[in-house]
N, CA, C and O atoms as a CHARMM CRD file, in Angstrom:
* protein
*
  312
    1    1 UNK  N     14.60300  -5.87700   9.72900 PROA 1      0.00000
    2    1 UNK  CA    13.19500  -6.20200   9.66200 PROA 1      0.00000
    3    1 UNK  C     13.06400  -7.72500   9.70500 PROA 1      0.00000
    4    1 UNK  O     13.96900  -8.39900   9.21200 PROA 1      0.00000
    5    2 UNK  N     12.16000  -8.22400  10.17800 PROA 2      0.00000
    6    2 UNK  CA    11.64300  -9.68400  10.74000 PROA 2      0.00000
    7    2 UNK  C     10.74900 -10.29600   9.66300 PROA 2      0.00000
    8    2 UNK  O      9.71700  -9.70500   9.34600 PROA 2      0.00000
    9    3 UNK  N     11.13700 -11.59900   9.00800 PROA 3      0.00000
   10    3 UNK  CA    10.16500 -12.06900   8.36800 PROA 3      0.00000
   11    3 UNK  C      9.39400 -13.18000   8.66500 PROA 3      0.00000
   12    3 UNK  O      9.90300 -14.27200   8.91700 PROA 3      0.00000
   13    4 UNK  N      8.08500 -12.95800   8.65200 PROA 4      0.00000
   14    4 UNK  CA     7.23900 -13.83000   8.78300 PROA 4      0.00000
   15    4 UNK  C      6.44300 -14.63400   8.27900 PROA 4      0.00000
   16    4 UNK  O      5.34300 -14.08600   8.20800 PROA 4      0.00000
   17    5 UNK  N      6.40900 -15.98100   7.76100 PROA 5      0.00000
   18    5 UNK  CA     5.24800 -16.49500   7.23300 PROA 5      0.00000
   19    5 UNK  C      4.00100 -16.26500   7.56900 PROA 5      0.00000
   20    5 UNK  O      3.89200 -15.63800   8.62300 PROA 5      0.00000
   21    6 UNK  N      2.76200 -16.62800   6.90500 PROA 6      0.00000
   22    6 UNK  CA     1.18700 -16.70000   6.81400 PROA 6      0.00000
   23    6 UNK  C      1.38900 -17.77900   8.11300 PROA 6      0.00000
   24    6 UNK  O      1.37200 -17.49800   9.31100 PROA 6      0.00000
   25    7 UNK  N      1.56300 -18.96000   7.54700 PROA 7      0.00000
   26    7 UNK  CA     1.30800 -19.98100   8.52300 PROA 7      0.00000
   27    7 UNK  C      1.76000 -19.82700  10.20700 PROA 7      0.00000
   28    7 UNK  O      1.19000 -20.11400  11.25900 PROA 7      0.00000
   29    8 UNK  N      3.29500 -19.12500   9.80500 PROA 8      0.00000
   30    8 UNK  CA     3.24700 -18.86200  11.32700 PROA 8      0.00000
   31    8 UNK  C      2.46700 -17.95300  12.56400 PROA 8      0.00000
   32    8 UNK  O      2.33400 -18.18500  13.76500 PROA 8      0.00000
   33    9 UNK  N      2.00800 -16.78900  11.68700 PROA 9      0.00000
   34    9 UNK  CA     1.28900 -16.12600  12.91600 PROA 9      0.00000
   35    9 UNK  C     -0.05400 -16.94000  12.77000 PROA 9      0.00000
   36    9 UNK  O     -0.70500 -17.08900  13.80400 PROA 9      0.00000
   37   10 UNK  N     -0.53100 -17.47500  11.62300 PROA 10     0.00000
   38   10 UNK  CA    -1.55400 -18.43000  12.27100 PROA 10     0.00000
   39   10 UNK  C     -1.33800 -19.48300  13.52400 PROA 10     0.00000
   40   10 UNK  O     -2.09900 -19.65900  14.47600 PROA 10     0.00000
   41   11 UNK  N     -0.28100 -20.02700  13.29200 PROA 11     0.00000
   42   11 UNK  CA    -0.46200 -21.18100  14.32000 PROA 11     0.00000
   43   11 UNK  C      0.28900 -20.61700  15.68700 PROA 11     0.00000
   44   11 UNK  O      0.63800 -21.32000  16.63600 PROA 11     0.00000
   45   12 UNK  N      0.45900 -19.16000  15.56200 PROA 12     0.00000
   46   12 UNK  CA     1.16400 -18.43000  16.81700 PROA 12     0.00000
   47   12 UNK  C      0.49100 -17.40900  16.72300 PROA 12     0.00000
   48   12 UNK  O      1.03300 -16.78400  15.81100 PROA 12     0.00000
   49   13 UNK  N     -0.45000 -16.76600  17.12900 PROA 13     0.00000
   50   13 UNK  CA    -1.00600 -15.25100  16.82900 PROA 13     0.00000
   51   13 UNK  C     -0.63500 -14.40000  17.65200 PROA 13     0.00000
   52   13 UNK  O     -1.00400 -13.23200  17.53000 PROA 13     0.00000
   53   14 UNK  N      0.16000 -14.79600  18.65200 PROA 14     0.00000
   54   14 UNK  CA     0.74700 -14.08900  19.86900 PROA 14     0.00000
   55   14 UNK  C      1.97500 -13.65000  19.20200 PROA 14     0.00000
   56   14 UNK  O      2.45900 -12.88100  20.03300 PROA 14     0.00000
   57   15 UNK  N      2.90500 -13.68500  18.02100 PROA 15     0.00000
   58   15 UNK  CA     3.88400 -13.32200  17.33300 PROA 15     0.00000
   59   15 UNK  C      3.54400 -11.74100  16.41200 PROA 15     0.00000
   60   15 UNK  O      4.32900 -11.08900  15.72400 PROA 15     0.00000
   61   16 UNK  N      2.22400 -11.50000  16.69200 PROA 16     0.00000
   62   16 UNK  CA     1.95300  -9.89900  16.26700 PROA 16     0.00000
   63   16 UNK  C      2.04200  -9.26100  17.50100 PROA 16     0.00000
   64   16 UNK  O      2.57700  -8.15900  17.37300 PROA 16     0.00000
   65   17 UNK  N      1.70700  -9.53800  18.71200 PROA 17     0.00000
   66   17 UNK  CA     1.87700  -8.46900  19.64300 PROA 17     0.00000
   67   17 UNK  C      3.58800  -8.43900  20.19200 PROA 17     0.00000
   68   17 UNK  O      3.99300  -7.82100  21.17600 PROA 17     0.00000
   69   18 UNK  N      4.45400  -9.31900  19.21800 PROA 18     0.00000
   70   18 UNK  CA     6.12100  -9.35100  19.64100 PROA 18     0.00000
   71   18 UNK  C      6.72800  -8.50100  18.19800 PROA 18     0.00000
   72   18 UNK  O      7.95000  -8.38100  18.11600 PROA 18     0.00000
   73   19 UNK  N      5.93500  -7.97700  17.18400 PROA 19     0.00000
   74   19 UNK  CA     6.54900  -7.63000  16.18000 PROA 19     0.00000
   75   19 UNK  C      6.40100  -5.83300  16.28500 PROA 19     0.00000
   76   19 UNK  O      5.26200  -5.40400  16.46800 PROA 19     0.00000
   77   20 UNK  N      7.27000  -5.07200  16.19800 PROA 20     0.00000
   78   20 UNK  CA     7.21300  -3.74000  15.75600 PROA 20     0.00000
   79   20 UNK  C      7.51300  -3.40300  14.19000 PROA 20     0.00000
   80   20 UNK  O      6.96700  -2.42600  13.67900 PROA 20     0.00000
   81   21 UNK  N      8.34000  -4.18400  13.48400 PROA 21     0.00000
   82   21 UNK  CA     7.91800  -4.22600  12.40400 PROA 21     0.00000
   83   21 UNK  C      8.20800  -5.71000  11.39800 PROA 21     0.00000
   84   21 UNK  O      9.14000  -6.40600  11.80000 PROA 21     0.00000
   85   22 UNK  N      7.60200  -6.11000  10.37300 PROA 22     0.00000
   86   22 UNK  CA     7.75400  -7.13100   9.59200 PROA 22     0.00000
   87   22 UNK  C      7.22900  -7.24000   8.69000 PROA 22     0.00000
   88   22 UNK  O      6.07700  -6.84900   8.49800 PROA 22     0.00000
   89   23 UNK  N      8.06400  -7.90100   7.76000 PROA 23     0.00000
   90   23 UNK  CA     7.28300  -8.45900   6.70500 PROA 23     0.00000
   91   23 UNK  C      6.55100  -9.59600   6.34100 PROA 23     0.00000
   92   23 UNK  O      6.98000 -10.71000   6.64000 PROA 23     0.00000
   93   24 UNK  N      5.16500  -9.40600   5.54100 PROA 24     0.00000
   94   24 UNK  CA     4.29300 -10.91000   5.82700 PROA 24     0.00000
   95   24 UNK  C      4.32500 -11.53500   4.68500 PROA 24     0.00000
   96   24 UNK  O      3.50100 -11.17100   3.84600 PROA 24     0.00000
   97   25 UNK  N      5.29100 -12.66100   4.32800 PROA 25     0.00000
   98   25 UNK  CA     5.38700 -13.21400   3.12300 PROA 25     0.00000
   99   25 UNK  C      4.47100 -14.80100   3.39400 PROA 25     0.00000
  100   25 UNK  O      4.19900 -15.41800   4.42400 PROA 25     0.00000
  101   26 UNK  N      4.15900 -15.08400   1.79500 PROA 26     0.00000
  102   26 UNK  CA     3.51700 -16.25900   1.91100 PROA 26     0.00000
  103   26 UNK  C      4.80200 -17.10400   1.73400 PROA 26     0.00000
  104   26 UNK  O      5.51800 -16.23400   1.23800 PROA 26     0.00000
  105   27 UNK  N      5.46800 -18.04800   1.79200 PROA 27     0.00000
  106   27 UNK  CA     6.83300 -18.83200   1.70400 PROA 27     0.00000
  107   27 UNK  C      5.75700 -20.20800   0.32700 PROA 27     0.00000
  108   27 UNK  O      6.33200 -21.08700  -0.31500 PROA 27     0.00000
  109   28 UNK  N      4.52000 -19.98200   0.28600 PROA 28     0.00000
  110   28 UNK  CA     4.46100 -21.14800  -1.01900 PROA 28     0.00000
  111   28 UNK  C      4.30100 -20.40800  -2.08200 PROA 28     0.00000
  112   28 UNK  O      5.07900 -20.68100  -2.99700 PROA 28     0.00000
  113   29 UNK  N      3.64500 -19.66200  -2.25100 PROA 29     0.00000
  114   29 UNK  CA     3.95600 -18.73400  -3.56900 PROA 29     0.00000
  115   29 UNK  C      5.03700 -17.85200  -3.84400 PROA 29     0.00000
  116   29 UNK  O      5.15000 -17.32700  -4.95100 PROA 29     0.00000
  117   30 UNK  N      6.06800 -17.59400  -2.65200 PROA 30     0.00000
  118   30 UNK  CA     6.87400 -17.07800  -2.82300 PROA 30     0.00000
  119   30 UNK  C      6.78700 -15.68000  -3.04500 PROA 30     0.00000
  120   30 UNK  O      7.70900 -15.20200  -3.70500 PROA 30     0.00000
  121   31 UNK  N      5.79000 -14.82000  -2.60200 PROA 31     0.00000
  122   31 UNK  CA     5.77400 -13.58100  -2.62700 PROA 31     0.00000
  123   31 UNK  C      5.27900 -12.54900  -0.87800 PROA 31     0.00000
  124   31 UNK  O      4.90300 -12.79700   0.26700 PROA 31     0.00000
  125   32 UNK  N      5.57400 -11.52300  -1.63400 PROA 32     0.00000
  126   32 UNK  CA     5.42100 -10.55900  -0.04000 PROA 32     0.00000
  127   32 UNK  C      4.04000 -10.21700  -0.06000 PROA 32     0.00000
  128   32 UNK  O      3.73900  -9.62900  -1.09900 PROA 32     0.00000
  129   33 UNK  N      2.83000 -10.43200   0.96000 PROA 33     0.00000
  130   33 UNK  CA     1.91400 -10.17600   0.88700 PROA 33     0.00000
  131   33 UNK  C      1.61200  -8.47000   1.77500 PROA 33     0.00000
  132   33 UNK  O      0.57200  -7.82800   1.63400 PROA 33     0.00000
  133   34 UNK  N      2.81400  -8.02500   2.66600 PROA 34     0.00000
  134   34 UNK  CA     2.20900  -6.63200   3.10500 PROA 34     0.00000
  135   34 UNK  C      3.33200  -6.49200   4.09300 PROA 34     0.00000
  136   34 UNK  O      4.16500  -7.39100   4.20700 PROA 34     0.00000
  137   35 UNK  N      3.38700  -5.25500   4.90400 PROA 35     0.00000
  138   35 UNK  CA     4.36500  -5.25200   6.38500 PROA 35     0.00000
  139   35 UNK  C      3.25200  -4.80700   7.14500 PROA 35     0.00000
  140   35 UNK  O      2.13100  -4.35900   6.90200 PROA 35     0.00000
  141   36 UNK  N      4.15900  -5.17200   8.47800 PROA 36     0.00000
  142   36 UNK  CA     3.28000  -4.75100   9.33900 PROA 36     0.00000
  143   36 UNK  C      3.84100  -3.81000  10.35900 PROA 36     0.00000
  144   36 UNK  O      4.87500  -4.10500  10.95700 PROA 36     0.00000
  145   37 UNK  N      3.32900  -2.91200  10.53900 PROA 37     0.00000
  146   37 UNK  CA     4.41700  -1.60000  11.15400 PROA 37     0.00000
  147   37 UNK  C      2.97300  -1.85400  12.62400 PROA 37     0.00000
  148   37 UNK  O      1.75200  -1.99400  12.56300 PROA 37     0.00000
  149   38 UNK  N      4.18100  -1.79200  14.02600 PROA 38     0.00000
  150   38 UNK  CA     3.28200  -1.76400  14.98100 PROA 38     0.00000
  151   38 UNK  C      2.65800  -0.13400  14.97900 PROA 38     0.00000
  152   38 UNK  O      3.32000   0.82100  14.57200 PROA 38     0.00000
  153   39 UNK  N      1.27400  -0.03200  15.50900 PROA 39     0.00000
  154   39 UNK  CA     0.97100   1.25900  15.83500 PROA 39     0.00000
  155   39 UNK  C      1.63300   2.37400  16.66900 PROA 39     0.00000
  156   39 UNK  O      1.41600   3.57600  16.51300 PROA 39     0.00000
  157   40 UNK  N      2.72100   1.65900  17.84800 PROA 40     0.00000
  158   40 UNK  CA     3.69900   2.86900  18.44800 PROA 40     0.00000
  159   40 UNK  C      4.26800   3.19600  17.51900 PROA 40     0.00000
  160   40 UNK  O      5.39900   3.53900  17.86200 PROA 40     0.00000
  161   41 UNK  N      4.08600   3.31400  16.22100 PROA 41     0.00000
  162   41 UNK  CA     4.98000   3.91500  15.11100 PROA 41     0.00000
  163   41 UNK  C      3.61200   4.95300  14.57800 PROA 41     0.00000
  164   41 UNK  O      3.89300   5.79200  13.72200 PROA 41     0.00000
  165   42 UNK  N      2.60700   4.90900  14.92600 PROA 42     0.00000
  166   42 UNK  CA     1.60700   5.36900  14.16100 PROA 42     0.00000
  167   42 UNK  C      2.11000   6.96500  13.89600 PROA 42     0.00000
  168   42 UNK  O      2.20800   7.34600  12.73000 PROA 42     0.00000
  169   43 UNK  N      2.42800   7.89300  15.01500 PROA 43     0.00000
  170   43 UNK  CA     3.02100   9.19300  14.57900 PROA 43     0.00000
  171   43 UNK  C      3.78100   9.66400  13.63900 PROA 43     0.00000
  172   43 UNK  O      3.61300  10.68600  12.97400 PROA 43     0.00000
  173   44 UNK  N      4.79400   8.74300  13.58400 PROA 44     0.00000
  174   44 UNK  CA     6.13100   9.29200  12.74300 PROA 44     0.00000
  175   44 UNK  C      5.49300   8.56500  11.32400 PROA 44     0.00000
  176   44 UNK  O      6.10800   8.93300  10.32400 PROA 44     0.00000
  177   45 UNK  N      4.48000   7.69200  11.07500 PROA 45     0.00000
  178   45 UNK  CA     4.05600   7.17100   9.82000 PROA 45     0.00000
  179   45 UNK  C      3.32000   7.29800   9.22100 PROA 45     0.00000
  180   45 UNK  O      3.29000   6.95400   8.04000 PROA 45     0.00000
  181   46 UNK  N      1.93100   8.17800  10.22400 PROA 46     0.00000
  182   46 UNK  CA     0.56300   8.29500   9.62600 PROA 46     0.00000
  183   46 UNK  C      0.69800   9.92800   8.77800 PROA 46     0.00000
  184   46 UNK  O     -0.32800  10.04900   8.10700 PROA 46     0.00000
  185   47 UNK  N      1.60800  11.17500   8.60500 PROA 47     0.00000
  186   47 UNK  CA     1.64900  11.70000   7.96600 PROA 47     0.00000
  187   47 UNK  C      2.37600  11.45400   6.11200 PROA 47     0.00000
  188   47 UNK  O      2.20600  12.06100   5.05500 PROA 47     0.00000
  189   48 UNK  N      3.28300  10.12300   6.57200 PROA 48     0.00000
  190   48 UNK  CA     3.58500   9.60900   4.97900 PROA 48     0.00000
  191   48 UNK  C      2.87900   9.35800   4.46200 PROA 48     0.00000
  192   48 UNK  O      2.57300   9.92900   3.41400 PROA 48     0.00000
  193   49 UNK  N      2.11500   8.10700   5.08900 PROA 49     0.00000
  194   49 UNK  CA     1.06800   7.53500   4.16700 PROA 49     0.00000
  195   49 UNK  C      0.19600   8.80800   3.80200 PROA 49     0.00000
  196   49 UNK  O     -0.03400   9.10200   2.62900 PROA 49     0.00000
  197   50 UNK  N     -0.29300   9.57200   4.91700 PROA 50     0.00000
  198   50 UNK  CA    -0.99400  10.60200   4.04000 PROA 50     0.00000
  199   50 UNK  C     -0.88100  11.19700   2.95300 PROA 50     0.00000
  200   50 UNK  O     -1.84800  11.42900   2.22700 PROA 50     0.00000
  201   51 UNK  N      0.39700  11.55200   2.66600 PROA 51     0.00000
  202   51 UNK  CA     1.37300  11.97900   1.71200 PROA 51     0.00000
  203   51 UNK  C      0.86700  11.02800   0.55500 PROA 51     0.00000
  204   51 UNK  O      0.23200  11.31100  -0.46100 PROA 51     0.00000
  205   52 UNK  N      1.25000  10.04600   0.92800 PROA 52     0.00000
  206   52 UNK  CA     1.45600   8.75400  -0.37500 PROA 52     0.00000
  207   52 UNK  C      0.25900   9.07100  -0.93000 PROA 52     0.00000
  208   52 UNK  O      0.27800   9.58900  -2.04600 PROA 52     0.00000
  209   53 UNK  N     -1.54600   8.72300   0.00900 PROA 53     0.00000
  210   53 UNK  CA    -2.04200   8.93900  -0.68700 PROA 53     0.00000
  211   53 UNK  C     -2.59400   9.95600  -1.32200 PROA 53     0.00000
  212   53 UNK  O     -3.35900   9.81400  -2.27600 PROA 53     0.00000
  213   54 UNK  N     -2.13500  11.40100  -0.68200 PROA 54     0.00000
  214   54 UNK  CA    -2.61000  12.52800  -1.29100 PROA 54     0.00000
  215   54 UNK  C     -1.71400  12.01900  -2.82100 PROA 54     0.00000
  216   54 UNK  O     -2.47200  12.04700  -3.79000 PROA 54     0.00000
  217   55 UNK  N     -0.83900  11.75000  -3.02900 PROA 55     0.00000
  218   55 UNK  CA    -0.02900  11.53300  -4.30400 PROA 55     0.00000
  219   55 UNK  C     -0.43700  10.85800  -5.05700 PROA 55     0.00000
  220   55 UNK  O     -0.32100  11.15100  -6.24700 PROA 55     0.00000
  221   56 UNK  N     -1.09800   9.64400  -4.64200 PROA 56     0.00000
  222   56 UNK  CA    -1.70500   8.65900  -5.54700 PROA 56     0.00000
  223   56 UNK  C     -2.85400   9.28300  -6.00400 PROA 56     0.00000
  224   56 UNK  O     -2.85600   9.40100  -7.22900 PROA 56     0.00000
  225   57 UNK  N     -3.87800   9.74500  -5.41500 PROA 57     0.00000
  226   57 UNK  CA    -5.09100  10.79000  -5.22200 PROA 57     0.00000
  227   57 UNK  C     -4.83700  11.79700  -6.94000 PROA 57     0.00000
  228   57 UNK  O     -5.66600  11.90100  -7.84300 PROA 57     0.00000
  229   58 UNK  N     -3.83900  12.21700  -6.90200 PROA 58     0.00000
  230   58 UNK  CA    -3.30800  13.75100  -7.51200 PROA 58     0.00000
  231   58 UNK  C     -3.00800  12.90200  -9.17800 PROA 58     0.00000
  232   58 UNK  O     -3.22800  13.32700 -10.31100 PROA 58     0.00000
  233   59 UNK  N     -2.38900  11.48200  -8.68200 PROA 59     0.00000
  234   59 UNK  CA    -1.87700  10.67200  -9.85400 PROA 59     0.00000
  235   59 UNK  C     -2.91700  10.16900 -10.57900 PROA 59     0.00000
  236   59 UNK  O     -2.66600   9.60600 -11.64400 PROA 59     0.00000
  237   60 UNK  N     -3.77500  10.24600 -10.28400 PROA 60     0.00000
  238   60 UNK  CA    -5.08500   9.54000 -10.58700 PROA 60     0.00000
  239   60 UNK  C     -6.06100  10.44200 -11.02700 PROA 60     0.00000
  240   60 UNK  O     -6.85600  10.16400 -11.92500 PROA 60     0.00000
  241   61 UNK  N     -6.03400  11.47900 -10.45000 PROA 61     0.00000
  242   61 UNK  CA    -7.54300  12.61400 -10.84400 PROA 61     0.00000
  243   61 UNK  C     -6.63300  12.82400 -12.24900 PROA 61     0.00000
  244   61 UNK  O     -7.23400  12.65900 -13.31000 PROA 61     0.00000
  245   62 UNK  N     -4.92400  13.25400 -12.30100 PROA 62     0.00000
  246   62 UNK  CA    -4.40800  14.20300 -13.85200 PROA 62     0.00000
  247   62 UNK  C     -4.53100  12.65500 -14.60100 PROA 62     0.00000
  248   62 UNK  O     -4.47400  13.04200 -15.76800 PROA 62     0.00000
  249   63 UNK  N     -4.62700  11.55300 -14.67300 PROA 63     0.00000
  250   63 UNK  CA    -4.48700  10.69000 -15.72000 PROA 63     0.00000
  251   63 UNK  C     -6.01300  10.47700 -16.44000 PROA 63     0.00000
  252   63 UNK  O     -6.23000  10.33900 -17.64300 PROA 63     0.00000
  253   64 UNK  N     -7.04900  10.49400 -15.27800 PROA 64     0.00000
  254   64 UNK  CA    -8.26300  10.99700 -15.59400 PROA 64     0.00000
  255   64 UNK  C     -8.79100  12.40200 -16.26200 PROA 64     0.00000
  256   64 UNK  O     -9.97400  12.39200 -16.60300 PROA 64     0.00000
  257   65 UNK  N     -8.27800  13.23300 -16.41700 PROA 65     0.00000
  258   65 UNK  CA    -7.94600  14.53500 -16.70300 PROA 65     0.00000
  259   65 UNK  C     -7.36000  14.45800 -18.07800 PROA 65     0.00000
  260   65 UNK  O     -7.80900  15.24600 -18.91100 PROA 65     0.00000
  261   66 UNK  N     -6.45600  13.65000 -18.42100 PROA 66     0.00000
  262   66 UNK  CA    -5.61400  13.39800 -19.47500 PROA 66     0.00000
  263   66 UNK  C     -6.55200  12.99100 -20.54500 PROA 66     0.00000
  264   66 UNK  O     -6.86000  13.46400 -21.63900 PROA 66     0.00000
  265   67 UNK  N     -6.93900  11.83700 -19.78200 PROA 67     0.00000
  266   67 UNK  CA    -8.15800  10.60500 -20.91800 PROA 67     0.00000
  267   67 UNK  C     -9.33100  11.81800 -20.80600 PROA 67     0.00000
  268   67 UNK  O     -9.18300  12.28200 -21.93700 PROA 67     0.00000
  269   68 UNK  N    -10.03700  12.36300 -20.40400 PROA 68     0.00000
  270   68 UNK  CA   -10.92900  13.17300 -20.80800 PROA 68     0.00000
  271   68 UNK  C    -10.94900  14.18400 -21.59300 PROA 68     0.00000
  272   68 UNK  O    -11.86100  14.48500 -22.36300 PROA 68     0.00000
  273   69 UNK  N     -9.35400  15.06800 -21.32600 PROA 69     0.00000
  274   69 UNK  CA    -9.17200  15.46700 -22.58800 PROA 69     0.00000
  275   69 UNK  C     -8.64300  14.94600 -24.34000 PROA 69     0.00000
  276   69 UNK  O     -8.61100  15.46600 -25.45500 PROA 69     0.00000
  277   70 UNK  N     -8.32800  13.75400 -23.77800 PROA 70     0.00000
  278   70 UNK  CA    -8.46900  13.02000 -25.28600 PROA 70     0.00000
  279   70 UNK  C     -9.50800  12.83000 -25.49800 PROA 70     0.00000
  280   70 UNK  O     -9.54100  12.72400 -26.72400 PROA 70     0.00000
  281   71 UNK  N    -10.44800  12.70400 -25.13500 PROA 71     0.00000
  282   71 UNK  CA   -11.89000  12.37900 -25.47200 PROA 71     0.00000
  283   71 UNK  C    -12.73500  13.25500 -26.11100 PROA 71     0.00000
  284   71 UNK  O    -13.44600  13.01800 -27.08800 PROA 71     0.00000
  285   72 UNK  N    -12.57700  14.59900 -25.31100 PROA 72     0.00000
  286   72 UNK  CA   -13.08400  15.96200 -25.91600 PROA 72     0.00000
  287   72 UNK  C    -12.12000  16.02300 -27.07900 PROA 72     0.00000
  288   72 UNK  O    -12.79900  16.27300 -28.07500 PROA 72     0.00000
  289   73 UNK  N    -11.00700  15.92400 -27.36300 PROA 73     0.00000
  290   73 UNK  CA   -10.49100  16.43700 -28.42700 PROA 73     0.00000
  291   73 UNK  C    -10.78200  15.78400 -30.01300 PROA 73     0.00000
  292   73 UNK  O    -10.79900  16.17200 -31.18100 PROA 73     0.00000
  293   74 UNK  N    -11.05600  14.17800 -28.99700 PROA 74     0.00000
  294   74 UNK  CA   -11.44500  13.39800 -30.36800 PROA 74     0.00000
  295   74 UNK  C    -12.72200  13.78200 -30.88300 PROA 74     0.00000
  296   74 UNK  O    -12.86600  13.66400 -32.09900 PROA 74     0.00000
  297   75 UNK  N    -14.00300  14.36600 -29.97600 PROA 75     0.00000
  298   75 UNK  CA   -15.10700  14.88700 -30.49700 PROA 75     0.00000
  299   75 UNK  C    -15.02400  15.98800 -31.54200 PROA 75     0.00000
  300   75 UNK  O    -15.55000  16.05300 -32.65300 PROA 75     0.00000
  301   76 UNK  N    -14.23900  16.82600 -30.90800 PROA 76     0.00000
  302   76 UNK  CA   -13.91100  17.88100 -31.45900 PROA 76     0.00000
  303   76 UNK  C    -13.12900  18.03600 -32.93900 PROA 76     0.00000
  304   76 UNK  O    -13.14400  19.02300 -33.67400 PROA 76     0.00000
  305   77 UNK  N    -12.70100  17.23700 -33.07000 PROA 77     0.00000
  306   77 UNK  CA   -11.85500  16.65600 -34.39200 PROA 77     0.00000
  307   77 UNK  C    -13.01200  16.27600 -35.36400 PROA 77     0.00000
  308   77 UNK  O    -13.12800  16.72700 -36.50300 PROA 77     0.00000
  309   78 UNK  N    -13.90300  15.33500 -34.73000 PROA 78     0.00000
  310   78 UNK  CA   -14.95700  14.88200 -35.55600 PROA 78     0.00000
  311   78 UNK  C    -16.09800  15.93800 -35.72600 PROA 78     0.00000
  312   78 UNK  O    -17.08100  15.67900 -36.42000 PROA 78     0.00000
């Protein structure tokens, strides 16, 4: 995988239509801001992410689910 600074595809923007995949780090803060997967990948990738977020989706409604039933229970106590 190819890494790329912020600054460089700014001052080159023609370096996204040469990337199939990379990572977009900022090099002054020193962290990874995202990848970038070209879209001829869109097939073999757009059912993960679906995945991911049906998962995150599922992770999120039971933790909400969780705290609501603490909530009812604390009524219920009182």
């Amino acid at each position: 995988m190819t890494i790329y600074g912020v600054t460089d595809i700014q001052n080159k923007p023609s370096l996204i239509k040469a990337m199939d995949i990379a990572e977009i780090i900022d090099r002054r803060k020193h962290i990874t801001l995202g990848y970038f997967i070209s879209s001829k990948y869109e097939k073999q990738i757009r059912p993960l992410i679906e995945k991911i977020d049906r998962e995150e989706k599922l992770a999120k409604l039971n933790k909400l689910k969780q705290h609501q039933d603490l909530e009812l229970k604390k009524k219920l106590e009182n």
